[in-house]
mmCIF file of C-alpha atoms and ligand atoms in Angstrom:
data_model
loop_
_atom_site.group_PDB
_atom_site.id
_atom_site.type_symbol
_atom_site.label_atom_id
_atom_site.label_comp_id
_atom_site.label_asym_id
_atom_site.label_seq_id
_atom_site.Cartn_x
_atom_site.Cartn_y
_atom_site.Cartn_z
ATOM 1 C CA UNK A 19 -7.409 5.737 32.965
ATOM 2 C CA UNK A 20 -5.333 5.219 29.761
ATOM 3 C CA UNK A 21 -3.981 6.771 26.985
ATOM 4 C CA UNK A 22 -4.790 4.631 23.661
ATOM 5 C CA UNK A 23 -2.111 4.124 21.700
ATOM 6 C CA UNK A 24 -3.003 4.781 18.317
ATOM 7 C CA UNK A 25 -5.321 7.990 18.482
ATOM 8 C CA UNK A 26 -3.524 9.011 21.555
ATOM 9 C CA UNK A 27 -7.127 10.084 23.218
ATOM 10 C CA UNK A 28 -7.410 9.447 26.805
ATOM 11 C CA UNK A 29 -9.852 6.938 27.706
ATOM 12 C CA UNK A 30 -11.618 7.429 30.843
ATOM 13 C CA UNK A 31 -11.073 4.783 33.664
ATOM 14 C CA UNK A 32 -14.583 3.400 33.333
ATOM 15 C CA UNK A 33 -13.656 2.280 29.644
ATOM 16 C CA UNK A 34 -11.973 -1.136 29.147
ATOM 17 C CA UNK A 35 -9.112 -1.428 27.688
ATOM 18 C CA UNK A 36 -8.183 -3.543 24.432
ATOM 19 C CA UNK A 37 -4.976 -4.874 23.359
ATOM 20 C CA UNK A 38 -4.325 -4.858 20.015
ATOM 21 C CA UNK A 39 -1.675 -6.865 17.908
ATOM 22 C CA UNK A 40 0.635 -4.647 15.841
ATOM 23 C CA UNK A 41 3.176 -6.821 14.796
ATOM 24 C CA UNK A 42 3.675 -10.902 14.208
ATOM 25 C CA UNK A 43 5.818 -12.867 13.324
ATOM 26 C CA UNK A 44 5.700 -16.733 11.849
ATOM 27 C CA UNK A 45 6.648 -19.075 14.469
ATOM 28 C CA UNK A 46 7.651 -22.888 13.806
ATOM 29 C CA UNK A 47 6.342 -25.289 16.399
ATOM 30 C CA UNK A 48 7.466 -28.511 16.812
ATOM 31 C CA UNK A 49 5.420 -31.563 17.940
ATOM 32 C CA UNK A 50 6.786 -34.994 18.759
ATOM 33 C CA UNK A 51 3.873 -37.473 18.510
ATOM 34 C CA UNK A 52 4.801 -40.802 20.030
ATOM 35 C CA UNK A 53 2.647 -43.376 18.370
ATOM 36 C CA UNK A 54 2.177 -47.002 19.154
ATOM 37 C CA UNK A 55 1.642 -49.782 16.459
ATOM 38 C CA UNK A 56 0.583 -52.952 17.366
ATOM 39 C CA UNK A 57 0.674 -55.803 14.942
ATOM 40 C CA UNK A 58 -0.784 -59.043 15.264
ATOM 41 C CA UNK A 59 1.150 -61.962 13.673
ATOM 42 C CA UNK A 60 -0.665 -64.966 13.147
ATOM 43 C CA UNK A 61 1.396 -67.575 15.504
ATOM 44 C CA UNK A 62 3.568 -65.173 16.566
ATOM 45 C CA UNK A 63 1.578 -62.827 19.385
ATOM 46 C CA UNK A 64 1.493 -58.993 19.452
ATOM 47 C CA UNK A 65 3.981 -56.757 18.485
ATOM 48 C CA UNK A 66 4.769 -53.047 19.445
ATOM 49 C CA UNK A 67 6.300 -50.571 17.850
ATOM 50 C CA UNK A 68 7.077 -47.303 18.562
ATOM 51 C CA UNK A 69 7.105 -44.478 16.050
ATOM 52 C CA UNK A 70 8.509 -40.800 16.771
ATOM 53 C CA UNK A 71 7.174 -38.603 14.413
ATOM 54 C CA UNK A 72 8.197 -35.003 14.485
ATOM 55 C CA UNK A 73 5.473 -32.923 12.952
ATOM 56 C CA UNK A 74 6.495 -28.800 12.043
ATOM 57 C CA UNK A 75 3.498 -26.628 12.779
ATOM 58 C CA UNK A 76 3.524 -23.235 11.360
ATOM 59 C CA UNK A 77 1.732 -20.410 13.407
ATOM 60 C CA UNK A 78 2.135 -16.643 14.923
ATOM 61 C CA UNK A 79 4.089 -14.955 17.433
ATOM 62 C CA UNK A 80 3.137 -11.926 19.003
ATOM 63 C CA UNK A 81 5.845 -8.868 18.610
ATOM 64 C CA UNK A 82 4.385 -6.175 19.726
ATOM 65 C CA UNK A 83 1.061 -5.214 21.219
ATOM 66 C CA UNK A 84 -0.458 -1.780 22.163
ATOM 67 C CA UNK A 85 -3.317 -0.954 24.345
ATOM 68 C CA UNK A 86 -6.286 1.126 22.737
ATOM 69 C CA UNK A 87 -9.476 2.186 22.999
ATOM 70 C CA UNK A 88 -12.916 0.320 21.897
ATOM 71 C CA UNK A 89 -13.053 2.426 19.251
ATOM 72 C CA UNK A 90 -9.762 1.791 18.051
ATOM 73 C CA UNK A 91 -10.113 -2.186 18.803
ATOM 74 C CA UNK A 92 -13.653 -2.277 16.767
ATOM 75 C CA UNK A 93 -11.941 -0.254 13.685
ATOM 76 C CA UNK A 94 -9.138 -2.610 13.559
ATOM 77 C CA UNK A 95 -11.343 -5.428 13.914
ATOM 78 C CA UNK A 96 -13.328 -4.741 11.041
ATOM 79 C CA UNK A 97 -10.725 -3.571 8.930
ATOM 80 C CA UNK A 98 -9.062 -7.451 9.294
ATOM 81 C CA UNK A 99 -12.530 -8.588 8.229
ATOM 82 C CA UNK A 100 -12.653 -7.121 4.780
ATOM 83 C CA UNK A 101 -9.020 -8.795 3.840
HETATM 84 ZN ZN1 LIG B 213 -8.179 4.934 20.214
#
């Protein structure tokens, strides 16, 4: 048994629980890719190369969370859908 966070009702214990993400915030990632380039030189043989490539990934960090009902959950859910 649980109280849901945002209509404060008390969810009986049979009733799953859903957490729900209140607040993000942008996150930068950053990915080293190691890539290999092998060139072929005519007379020469095979070279390799190395390349370090660091890529910036942009994504979200959870801040906060609360636990709420399914009704809660399912309004929140298709609230996000319309935007
Ligand atoms: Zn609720």
């Amino acid at each position: 048994m649980f109280r849901c966070e945002k209509c404060k009702k008390i969810v009986p214990p049979k009733e799953k629980s859903f957490l729900l993400v209140v607040e993000k915030r942008p996150k930068i990632y950053h990915i080293n890719i190691v890539k290999t380039i092998i060139k072929r030189r005519p007379g020469k043989g095979r070279k390799k190369k190395k390349i370090y490539i660091i890529k910036k990934a942009t994504g979200w960090e959870i801040k906060k969370e609360i636990r709420v009902c399914k009704e809660c959950w399912e309004k929140e859910r298709r609230s996000n859908e319309v935007i």
